[in-house]
Tab-separated table of C-alpha atoms in Angstrom:
chain	number	residue	atom	x	y	z
H	85	MET	CA	-72.694	8.264	-22.659
H	86	ARG	CA	-70.100	10.871	-21.691
H	87	VAL	CA	-68.403	10.116	-18.366
H	88	ALA	CA	-66.027	12.422	-16.487
H	89	LEU	CA	-63.830	10.476	-14.085
H	90	ILE	CA	-62.089	12.608	-11.453
H	91	VAL	CA	-59.028	10.769	-10.103
H	92	ALA	CA	-56.993	11.828	-7.064
H	93	GLY	CA	-53.297	11.295	-7.715
H	94	ALA	CA	-51.123	9.835	-4.965
H	95	GLY	CA	-47.947	11.770	-5.659
H	96	PRO	CA	-44.814	9.650	-6.136
H	97	MET	CA	-46.373	6.261	-5.397
H	98	TYR	CA	-48.303	3.632	-7.329
H	99	CYS	CA	-51.692	3.688	-5.658
H	100	GLY	CA	-54.490	1.129	-5.332
H	101	ALA	CA	-57.222	3.735	-5.766
H	102	CYS	CA	-55.561	5.073	-8.926
H	103	SER	CA	-55.211	1.522	-10.211
H	104	ARG	CA	-58.921	0.921	-9.660
H	105	ASP	CA	-59.861	4.198	-11.359
H	106	VAL	CA	-57.678	3.516	-14.396
H	107	ALA	CA	-59.174	0.018	-14.681
H	108	MET	CA	-62.634	1.578	-14.475
H	109	SER	CA	-61.746	4.064	-17.209
H	110	ARG	CA	-60.605	1.321	-19.563
H	111	LEU	CA	-63.641	-0.782	-18.749
H	112	LEU	CA	-65.978	2.138	-19.450
H	113	SER	CA	-64.267	2.805	-22.767
H	114	SER	CA	-64.588	-0.855	-23.746
H	115	LEU	CA	-68.331	-0.580	-23.077
H	116	GLY	CA	-68.582	2.250	-25.597
H	117	HIS	CA	-68.707	5.204	-23.224
H	118	GLU	CA	-66.802	8.415	-23.932
H	119	VAL	CA	-64.490	8.864	-20.931
H	120	SER	CA	-62.433	11.863	-19.814
H	121	ILE	CA	-60.028	11.578	-16.853
H	122	TYR	CA	-59.413	14.648	-14.702
H	123	PRO	CA	-56.459	14.265	-12.269
H	124	VAL	CA	-56.613	16.305	-9.063
H	125	TYR	CA	-54.013	16.967	-6.346
H	126	THR	CA	-51.089	15.370	-8.261
H	127	PRO	CA	-50.474	13.792	-11.679
H	128	LEU	CA	-51.171	10.068	-11.844
H	129	LYS	CA	-48.152	7.800	-11.546
H	130	LEU	CA	-48.752	5.268	-14.301
H	131	GLU	CA	-46.434	2.806	-15.958
H	132	ASP	CA	-48.643	2.437	-19.016
H	133	GLY	CA	-50.831	5.472	-19.560
H	134	ASP	CA	-50.901	5.224	-23.335
H	135	GLY	CA	-54.343	5.837	-24.747
H	136	LEU	CA	-55.823	7.149	-21.510
H	137	PRO	CA	-57.990	10.262	-22.075
H	138	LEU	CA	-56.126	12.416	-19.544
H	139	ARG	CA	-57.076	16.077	-19.122
H	140	PRO	CA	-54.892	18.766	-17.476
H	141	LEU	CA	-54.250	18.605	-13.745
H	142	SER	CA	-56.515	20.801	-11.630
H	143	PHE	CA	-56.837	21.477	-7.898
H	144	GLY	CA	-53.078	20.877	-7.631
H	145	GLY	CA	-51.619	19.853	-4.304
H	146	ILE	CA	-49.140	22.736	-4.052
H	147	GLY	CA	-51.791	25.376	-4.643
H	148	ALA	CA	-54.186	23.653	-2.252
H	149	TYR	CA	-51.529	23.596	0.462
H	150	LEU	CA	-50.591	27.244	-0.002
H	151	ARG	CA	-54.237	28.282	-0.064
H	152	ASP	CA	-54.696	26.573	3.289
H	153	THR	CA	-51.501	27.788	4.984
H	154	ILE	CA	-51.139	31.372	3.783
H	155	GLY	CA	-54.403	32.017	1.977
H	156	TRP	CA	-53.224	32.357	-1.639
H	157	SER	CA	-52.158	30.308	-4.642
H	158	TRP	CA	-51.592	30.701	-8.372
H	159	SER	CA	-52.865	28.423	-11.128
H	160	TRP	CA	-49.373	27.972	-12.603
H	161	LEU	CA	-48.507	25.989	-9.478
H	162	ASP	CA	-50.690	23.196	-10.942
H	163	HIS	CA	-48.172	22.533	-13.702
H	164	PRO	CA	-47.750	18.721	-13.683
H	165	ARG	CA	-43.934	18.776	-13.733
H	166	LEU	CA	-43.760	21.157	-10.779
H	167	VAL	CA	-46.303	19.187	-8.749
H	168	GLN	CA	-44.614	15.878	-9.628
H	169	TRP	CA	-41.230	17.238	-8.540
H	170	ALA	CA	-42.577	18.648	-5.281
H	171	THR	CA	-44.548	15.551	-4.293
H	172	GLY	CA	-41.470	13.425	-4.832
H	173	PHE	CA	-40.382	14.642	-1.400
H	174	ALA	CA	-43.787	14.385	0.291
H	175	ILE	CA	-43.924	10.764	1.358
H	176	GLN	CA	-45.327	11.377	4.848
H	177	THR	CA	-49.033	12.174	4.731
H	178	HIS	CA	-50.213	11.336	8.219
H	179	PRO	CA	-53.751	12.590	8.888
H	180	ARG	CA	-52.604	14.778	11.784
H	181	ASP	CA	-50.484	16.816	9.361
H	182	LEU	CA	-53.381	17.343	6.938
H	183	ALA	CA	-56.232	17.869	9.408
H	184	ARG	CA	-56.728	21.575	8.831
H	185	MET	CA	-56.564	21.284	5.047
H	186	THR	CA	-58.960	18.298	5.074
H	187	VAL	CA	-61.588	20.323	6.922
H	188	SER	CA	-61.038	23.283	4.596
H	189	VAL	CA	-61.577	21.103	1.513
H	190	LEU	CA	-64.688	19.520	3.042
H	191	LYS	CA	-66.223	22.987	3.377
H	192	GLY	CA	-66.478	22.992	-0.413
H	193	THR	CA	-67.040	26.299	-2.146
H	194	ASN	CA	-67.545	27.922	1.269
H	195	GLY	CA	-64.000	27.035	2.293
H	196	ARG	CA	-60.573	28.367	1.397
H	197	HIS	CA	-60.425	26.048	-1.631
H	198	GLY	CA	-63.691	27.146	-3.189
H	199	ARG	CA	-61.970	28.871	-6.110
H	200	GLU	CA	-60.024	25.735	-7.042
H	201	MET	CA	-63.221	23.666	-6.897
H	202	GLU	CA	-65.099	26.057	-9.161
H	203	ARG	CA	-62.203	26.035	-11.609
H	204	THR	CA	-62.133	22.231	-11.626
H	205	ALA	CA	-65.905	22.112	-12.206
H	206	HIS	CA	-65.517	24.527	-15.123
H	207	LEU	CA	-62.812	22.331	-16.657
H	208	VAL	CA	-64.987	19.216	-16.281
H	209	ALA	CA	-67.950	21.023	-17.824
H	210	GLU	CA	-66.020	21.442	-21.094
H	211	SER	CA	-66.599	17.744	-21.914
H	212	SER	CA	-70.389	18.081	-21.310
H	213	PRO	CA	-70.573	14.890	-19.205
H	214	ASP	CA	-73.762	12.988	-18.476
H	215	VAL	CA	-72.217	11.483	-15.346
H	216	VAL	CA	-69.316	12.666	-13.168
H	217	ILE	CA	-67.564	10.071	-10.969
H	218	LEU	CA	-65.753	11.388	-7.886
H	219	PRO	CA	-62.833	9.358	-6.425
H	220	ASN	CA	-63.903	9.449	-2.771
H	221	SER	CA	-66.426	10.991	-0.413
H	222	MET	CA	-63.952	13.623	0.806
H	223	LEU	CA	-64.576	15.310	-2.557
H	224	ALA	CA	-68.371	15.027	-2.291
H	225	CYS	CA	-68.175	18.701	-1.386
H	226	MET	CA	-67.474	19.386	-5.083
H	227	ALA	CA	-70.891	18.043	-6.119
H	228	PRO	CA	-72.821	21.353	-5.899
H	229	ALA	CA	-70.270	23.171	-8.103
H	230	LEU	CA	-70.207	20.278	-10.589
H	231	LYS	CA	-74.006	20.228	-10.801
H	232	ARG	CA	-74.201	23.954	-11.385
H	233	GLN	CA	-71.724	23.861	-14.231
H	234	THR	CA	-72.401	20.469	-15.828
H	235	LYS	CA	-76.028	19.472	-15.023
H	236	ALA	CA	-74.631	15.919	-14.760
H	237	ARG	CA	-75.481	13.227	-12.245
H	238	ILE	CA	-72.789	12.795	-9.593
H	239	VAL	CA	-71.574	9.339	-8.578
H	240	CYS	CA	-69.089	9.119	-5.716
H	241	GLN	CA	-66.805	6.195	-4.979
H	242	VAL	CA	-65.865	5.243	-1.414
H	243	GLN	CA	-62.419	3.676	-1.141
H	244	GLY	CA	-61.179	3.713	2.445
H	245	GLU	CA	-61.287	7.420	3.248
H	246	ASP	CA	-63.189	6.794	6.501
H	247	GLY	CA	-59.985	5.358	7.973
H	248	PHE	CA	-58.134	8.567	7.136
H	249	ILE	CA	-60.829	10.743	8.696
H	250	GLU	CA	-61.009	8.593	11.838
H	251	GLU	CA	-57.277	9.224	12.386
H	252	LEU	CA	-57.648	13.018	12.369
H	253	PRO	CA	-57.018	14.627	15.758
H	254	GLU	CA	-59.825	16.478	17.492
H	255	PRO	CA	-61.489	18.893	16.970
H	256	TRP	CA	-60.797	18.347	13.252
H	257	ARG	CA	-62.104	14.781	13.255
H	258	SER	CA	-65.584	15.645	14.521
H	259	GLU	CA	-65.854	18.634	12.204
H	260	ALA	CA	-64.708	16.576	9.217
H	261	ILE	CA	-67.296	13.861	9.905
H	262	SER	CA	-70.036	16.481	10.248
H	263	LEU	CA	-69.022	18.172	6.989
H	264	ILE	CA	-68.743	14.951	4.973
H	265	ARG	CA	-72.207	13.877	6.137
H	266	LYS	CA	-73.571	17.305	5.260
H	267	ALA	CA	-72.112	16.998	1.731
H	268	ALA	CA	-73.427	13.463	1.110
H	269	PRO	CA	-76.983	14.464	0.029
H	270	SER	CA	-75.483	16.472	-2.871
H	271	VAL	CA	-74.316	13.194	-4.425
H	272	ASP	CA	-76.786	11.208	-6.538
H	273	GLY	CA	-75.258	7.799	-5.864
H	274	PHE	CA	-72.408	6.191	-3.919
H	275	VAL	CA	-70.496	3.096	-5.011
H	276	ALA	CA	-68.202	0.823	-2.967
H	277	PRO	CA	-65.763	-1.891	-4.090
H	278	SER	CA	-67.169	-4.519	-1.683
H	279	LYS	CA	-70.421	-5.396	0.084
H	280	GLY	CA	-69.067	-5.132	3.606
H	281	TYR	CA	-67.512	-1.752	2.940
H	282	SER	CA	-70.748	-0.538	1.372
H	283	GLU	CA	-72.542	-1.267	4.635
H	284	ARG	CA	-69.754	0.325	6.647
H	285	MET	CA	-69.917	3.551	4.619
H	286	ARG	CA	-73.710	3.693	4.737
H	287	ALA	CA	-73.386	3.993	8.493
H	288	PHE	CA	-70.390	6.349	8.368
H	289	LEU	CA	-71.971	8.755	5.864
H	290	GLU	CA	-75.520	8.250	7.204
H	291	ILE	CA	-76.864	7.485	3.717
H	292	ASP	CA	-79.651	5.124	2.641
H	293	ALA	CA	-77.897	3.253	-0.173
H	294	CYS	CA	-74.442	2.484	-1.549
H	295	SER	CA	-74.057	0.346	-4.678
H	296	VAL	CA	-71.282	-2.232	-5.087
H	297	VAL	CA	-68.968	-2.477	-8.100
H	298	ALA	CA	-65.905	-4.628	-7.408
H	299	HIS	CA	-62.415	-4.292	-8.874
H	300	PRO	CA	-62.101	-6.371	-12.088
H	301	VAL	CA	-59.647	-9.285	-12.013
H	302	VAL	CA	-57.888	-10.711	-15.064
H	303	PRO	CA	-56.571	-14.291	-14.636
H	304	ASP	CA	-52.826	-14.755	-15.150
H	305	LEU	CA	-52.009	-18.096	-13.500
H	306	LEU	CA	-48.266	-18.378	-12.868
H	307	PRO	CA	-46.354	-21.666	-12.450
H	308	SER	CA	-45.503	-22.671	-8.908
H	309	PRO	CA	-42.075	-21.466	-7.715
H	310	LEU	CA	-39.275	-24.012	-7.905
H	311	GLU	CA	-36.742	-22.292	-5.679
H	312	SER	CA	-36.289	-22.986	-1.993
H	313	PRO	CA	-37.057	-22.052	0.692
H	314	LEU	CA	-40.831	-21.666	0.628
H	315	THR	CA	-41.435	-17.964	0.116
H	316	ILE	CA	-44.044	-15.614	1.578
H	317	GLY	CA	-44.732	-12.296	-0.142
H	318	CYS	CA	-46.080	-9.086	1.378
H	319	LEU	CA	-46.955	-6.270	-1.032
H	320	SER	CA	-48.248	-3.103	0.621
H	321	SER	CA	-47.312	0.422	1.552
H	322	ILE	CA	-45.001	0.302	4.545
H	323	ARG	CA	-46.702	1.896	7.539
H	324	ARG	CA	-47.922	0.640	10.872
H	325	ALA	CA	-51.562	0.401	9.782
H	326	LYS	CA	-50.620	-2.330	7.294
H	327	GLY	CA	-49.313	-4.627	10.044
H	328	LEU	CA	-45.880	-5.491	8.662
H	329	ASP	CA	-44.391	-5.516	12.176
H	330	ARG	CA	-46.660	-8.444	13.149
H	331	LEU	CA	-45.663	-10.448	10.076
H	332	VAL	CA	-41.950	-9.817	10.595
H	333	GLU	CA	-42.321	-10.971	14.197
H	334	ALA	CA	-44.171	-14.086	12.962
H	335	MET	CA	-41.168	-14.947	10.763
H	336	ARG	CA	-39.210	-15.778	13.918
H	337	PHE	CA	-41.464	-18.844	14.222
H	338	LEU	CA	-40.875	-19.709	10.541
H	339	PRO	CA	-37.063	-19.952	10.268
H	340	GLU	CA	-37.223	-22.383	7.322
H	341	MET	CA	-39.204	-19.907	5.208
H	342	ARG	CA	-38.405	-16.580	3.562
H	343	LEU	CA	-40.364	-13.296	3.514
H	344	LEU	CA	-40.137	-10.839	0.609
H	345	VAL	CA	-41.433	-7.376	1.522
H	346	ALA	CA	-42.340	-4.981	-1.305
H	347	GLY	CA	-43.946	-1.560	-1.229
H	348	ARG	CA	-43.303	2.147	-0.867
H	349	THR	CA	-42.269	3.433	2.550
H	350	LEU	CA	-44.766	5.952	3.925
H	351	GLU	CA	-43.512	5.924	7.522
H	352	PRO	CA	-39.675	5.846	7.501
H	353	ALA	CA	-39.359	5.604	11.299
H	354	PHE	CA	-41.673	2.594	11.338
H	355	GLU	CA	-39.694	0.891	8.573
H	356	GLN	CA	-36.413	1.475	10.410
H	357	GLN	CA	-37.899	-0.043	13.556
H	358	VAL	CA	-39.120	-3.117	11.639
H	359	ARG	CA	-35.794	-3.557	9.841
H	360	ALA	CA	-33.913	-3.348	13.147
H	361	THR	CA	-35.924	-6.236	14.588
H	362	ALA	CA	-36.261	-8.353	11.424
H	363	PRO	CA	-34.711	-11.841	11.425
H	364	PRO	CA	-32.317	-12.839	8.591
H	365	ASN	CA	-35.088	-14.541	6.574
H	366	VAL	CA	-36.757	-11.193	5.773
H	367	GLN	CA	-35.774	-9.305	2.614
H	368	PHE	CA	-36.917	-5.773	1.657
H	369	LEU	CA	-37.341	-5.072	-2.067
H	370	GLY	CA	-38.658	-1.494	-2.108
H	371	GLU	CA	-41.478	-0.185	-4.285
H	372	LEU	CA	-42.424	-2.207	-7.351
H	373	SER	CA	-43.743	-0.940	-10.652
H	374	PRO	CA	-46.872	-2.673	-12.044
H	375	SER	CA	-44.721	-4.710	-14.456
H	376	GLN	CA	-42.433	-5.845	-11.619
H	377	LYS	CA	-45.371	-7.181	-9.615
H	378	ARG	CA	-45.784	-10.197	-11.883
H	379	GLU	CA	-42.176	-11.263	-11.272
H	380	PHE	CA	-42.679	-10.693	-7.538
H	381	TYR	CA	-45.742	-12.946	-7.385
H	382	GLY	CA	-43.860	-15.516	-9.456
H	383	ARG	CA	-41.254	-15.797	-6.687
H	384	CYS	CA	-43.862	-16.252	-3.930
H	385	ASP	CA	-45.623	-19.424	-2.812
H	386	LEU	CA	-48.256	-17.465	-0.929
H	387	VAL	CA	-49.009	-13.868	0.050
H	388	CYS	CA	-49.614	-12.505	3.562
H	389	LEU	CA	-51.473	-9.232	4.168
H	390	PRO	CA	-51.757	-8.585	7.949
H	391	SER	CA	-53.420	-5.153	7.664
H	392	ARG	CA	-54.893	-3.483	10.733
H	393	LEU	CA	-57.306	-1.578	8.480
H	394	HIS	CA	-60.779	-2.568	7.322
H	395	GLU	CA	-59.545	-2.893	3.762
H	396	SER	CA	-62.151	-1.801	1.233
H	397	ARG	CA	-60.455	-2.959	-2.005
H	398	ALA	CA	-57.729	-5.495	-1.058
H	399	ILE	CA	-56.256	-5.112	-4.535
H	400	ALA	CA	-53.020	-6.900	-3.559
H	401	ALA	CA	-55.085	-9.922	-2.493
H	402	LEU	CA	-57.008	-9.897	-5.784
H	403	GLU	CA	-53.745	-9.618	-7.726
H	404	ALA	CA	-52.207	-12.510	-5.792
H	405	LEU	CA	-55.241	-14.698	-6.430
H	406	SER	CA	-55.283	-13.800	-10.120
H	407	HIS	CA	-51.699	-15.145	-10.318
H	408	GLY	CA	-52.588	-18.327	-8.433
H	409	ARG	CA	-51.152	-17.403	-5.058
H	410	PRO	CA	-53.145	-18.209	-1.878
H	411	VAL	CA	-53.540	-15.415	0.667
H	412	VAL	CA	-53.289	-15.294	4.463
H	413	ALA	CA	-54.829	-12.049	5.725
H	414	SER	CA	-56.239	-10.334	8.783
H	415	ALA	CA	-59.808	-11.297	9.670
H	416	GLN	CA	-61.474	-8.005	8.826
H	417	GLY	CA	-62.608	-5.864	5.915
H	418	PHE	CA	-62.843	-7.239	2.388
H	419	PHE	CA	-60.539	-10.129	3.310
H	420	THR	CA	-63.371	-11.818	5.203
H	421	GLU	CA	-65.615	-11.476	2.142
H	422	LEU	CA	-62.993	-13.031	-0.098
H	423	ALA	CA	-62.631	-15.952	2.323
H	424	THR	CA	-66.308	-16.811	1.769
H	425	PHE	CA	-65.703	-17.047	-1.986
H	426	THR	CA	-62.678	-19.358	-1.970
H	427	PRO	CA	-60.571	-21.527	0.393
H	428	ALA	CA	-57.517	-19.850	-1.156
H	429	VAL	CA	-58.016	-16.967	1.294
H	430	VAL	CA	-57.380	-17.752	4.974
H	431	THR	CA	-58.145	-15.088	7.578
H	432	VAL	CA	-56.678	-14.907	11.068
H	433	ASP	CA	-56.197	-12.532	13.991
H	434	ALA	CA	-53.061	-10.975	12.523
H	435	GLU	CA	-52.279	-9.059	15.712
H	436	ASP	CA	-51.023	-12.342	17.192
H	437	PRO	CA	-47.738	-13.330	15.462
H	438	ARG	CA	-48.075	-16.956	16.638
H	439	LEU	CA	-51.542	-17.321	15.097
H	440	LEU	CA	-50.233	-15.717	11.919
H	441	SER	CA	-47.307	-18.122	11.734
H	442	GLU	CA	-49.589	-21.117	12.412
H	443	ALA	CA	-51.934	-20.102	9.586
H	444	ILE	CA	-48.957	-19.929	7.221
H	445	LEU	CA	-47.584	-23.270	8.451
H	446	ASN	CA	-50.950	-24.931	7.776
H	447	LEU	CA	-50.513	-24.041	4.099
H	448	ALA	CA	-46.808	-24.888	3.886
H	449	ASP	CA	-47.121	-27.700	1.385
H	450	ARG	CA	-46.417	-26.906	-2.264
H	451	PRO	CA	-48.930	-29.368	-3.785
H	452	LYS	CA	-51.622	-27.939	-1.479
H	453	LEU	CA	-50.586	-24.376	-2.318
H	454	SER	CA	-50.676	-25.183	-6.025
H	455	TRP	CA	-54.211	-26.597	-5.777
H	456	LEU	CA	-55.430	-23.649	-3.711
H	457	GLY	CA	-53.823	-21.237	-6.148
H	458	ARG	CA	-55.620	-22.726	-9.137
H	459	GLU	CA	-58.925	-22.817	-7.282
H	460	GLY	CA	-58.557	-19.233	-6.071
H	461	CYS	CA	-57.690	-17.939	-9.520
H	462	GLU	CA	-60.639	-19.718	-11.126
H	463	SER	CA	-63.278	-18.755	-8.566
H	464	LEU	CA	-62.192	-15.146	-8.065
H	465	CYS	CA	-61.677	-14.377	-11.727
H	466	MET	CA	-65.107	-15.796	-12.492
H	467	ARG	CA	-66.742	-13.634	-9.838
H	468	PHE	CA	-64.683	-10.508	-10.603
H	469	SER	CA	-64.182	-10.871	-14.362
H	470	PRO	CA	-64.084	-7.608	-16.362
H	471	HIS	CA	-67.188	-8.781	-18.244
H	472	ARG	CA	-69.213	-9.259	-15.072
H	473	ILE	CA	-67.942	-6.056	-13.457
H	474	GLY	CA	-68.621	-4.223	-16.724
H	475	ILE	CA	-72.263	-5.303	-16.645
H	476	GLU	CA	-72.614	-4.039	-13.063
H	477	LEU	CA	-70.905	-0.755	-13.859
H	478	ASN	CA	-72.954	-0.237	-17.005
H	479	ARG	CA	-76.171	-0.911	-15.101
H	480	LEU	CA	-75.209	1.712	-12.522
H	481	LEU	CA	-74.393	4.352	-15.147
H	482	GLN	CA	-77.504	3.604	-17.203
H	483	ALA	CA	-79.610	4.161	-14.084
H	484	GLU	CA	-77.919	7.518	-13.505
H	485	SER	CA	-78.338	8.461	-17.187
H	486	THR	CA	-82.056	7.630	-17.020
H	487	ALA	CA	-82.331	9.818	-13.938
H	488	VAL	CA	-80.710	12.685	-15.890
H	489	ALA	CA	-83.199	12.292	-18.732
H	490	SER	CA	-86.163	12.130	-16.343
H	491	SER	CA	-85.128	15.275	-14.506
H	492	GLY	CA	-84.651	17.019	-17.858
H	493	ASP	CA	-88.194	16.039	-18.941
H	494	ARG	CA	-89.659	17.418	-15.731
H	495	ALA	CA	-87.741	20.659	-16.230
């Protein structure tokens, strides 16, 4: 089967959604499918992109921005080096700053970005795909153009974009929700990375069904750290929504422990505020490459993820568990699902620094942490093994392929 995977780049940062999409691409290829990857907005930031079937960038971020602000753009602005250079400076992407462009994109071919969408659909059509996979429901508006030019079935992932839309200021927020719901029927099938998020997006998009295909996890159990003091790790983008301020405040109740903070700064003012109030046992490491993550987890006894968001993927939690590191996380989103699978995930009201510190203290025993780490790695990697996820993904695509054949017979 020929599969076209459209992936939305995240500019200068390593991104969880991109990581999931790349993993999906490799999994599809291992199942014998012919995969083509089409980056949109920005080139993908990958540490190891060797062998990936990457096609040229389309719907580039610079051109999309200019089309929205002054009404014109040129295709040469999509050159990957130019876009990569420009997005190196664009680290603040708060919804309020992108509200107008978001609504314009959601209008599809009837909006100011219709030409870019048609051009992207034409590029995708060159690989004659049987199935096209969109990266998120904010690009569901591309489905009509893709169907006209490819005749393929359209599968759309949902990966947390509802949180972005909910943060848009009015009147853009209401218009965006209306437009995304209007575009949803053009998609043949939606897929979420977790059961709870599937249900959440069914309500948000007002759709009848949303399949679930989780992120695959490969076990890589690391030895327990030997260094003192006991070390907590937090790996996430640095912005208020991820709750780092609550964890840093909790460290005041844990003076005998150390906190290592890693991740790209998306809200510089927020980071400065957190740094100014951080106790001496908090250390900031900056953004990590995928290869540096393994060393980071090797230094940690456990991982804390106090996000204020209803996390849909929780990839950092899955990574921590795959390395044998227990997780303390906020009691919402996919974290609560993970906690039902294994005692290695403990959820708590992360808005209360005292409760957060108590949850960490309850685990502060290295033999206990070691046991939990082994159990978490075993149970999660069994449930989210590439083999099992591959079967689920293949079943989904085979169903869409059968639907293509059936519609062709009727025609």
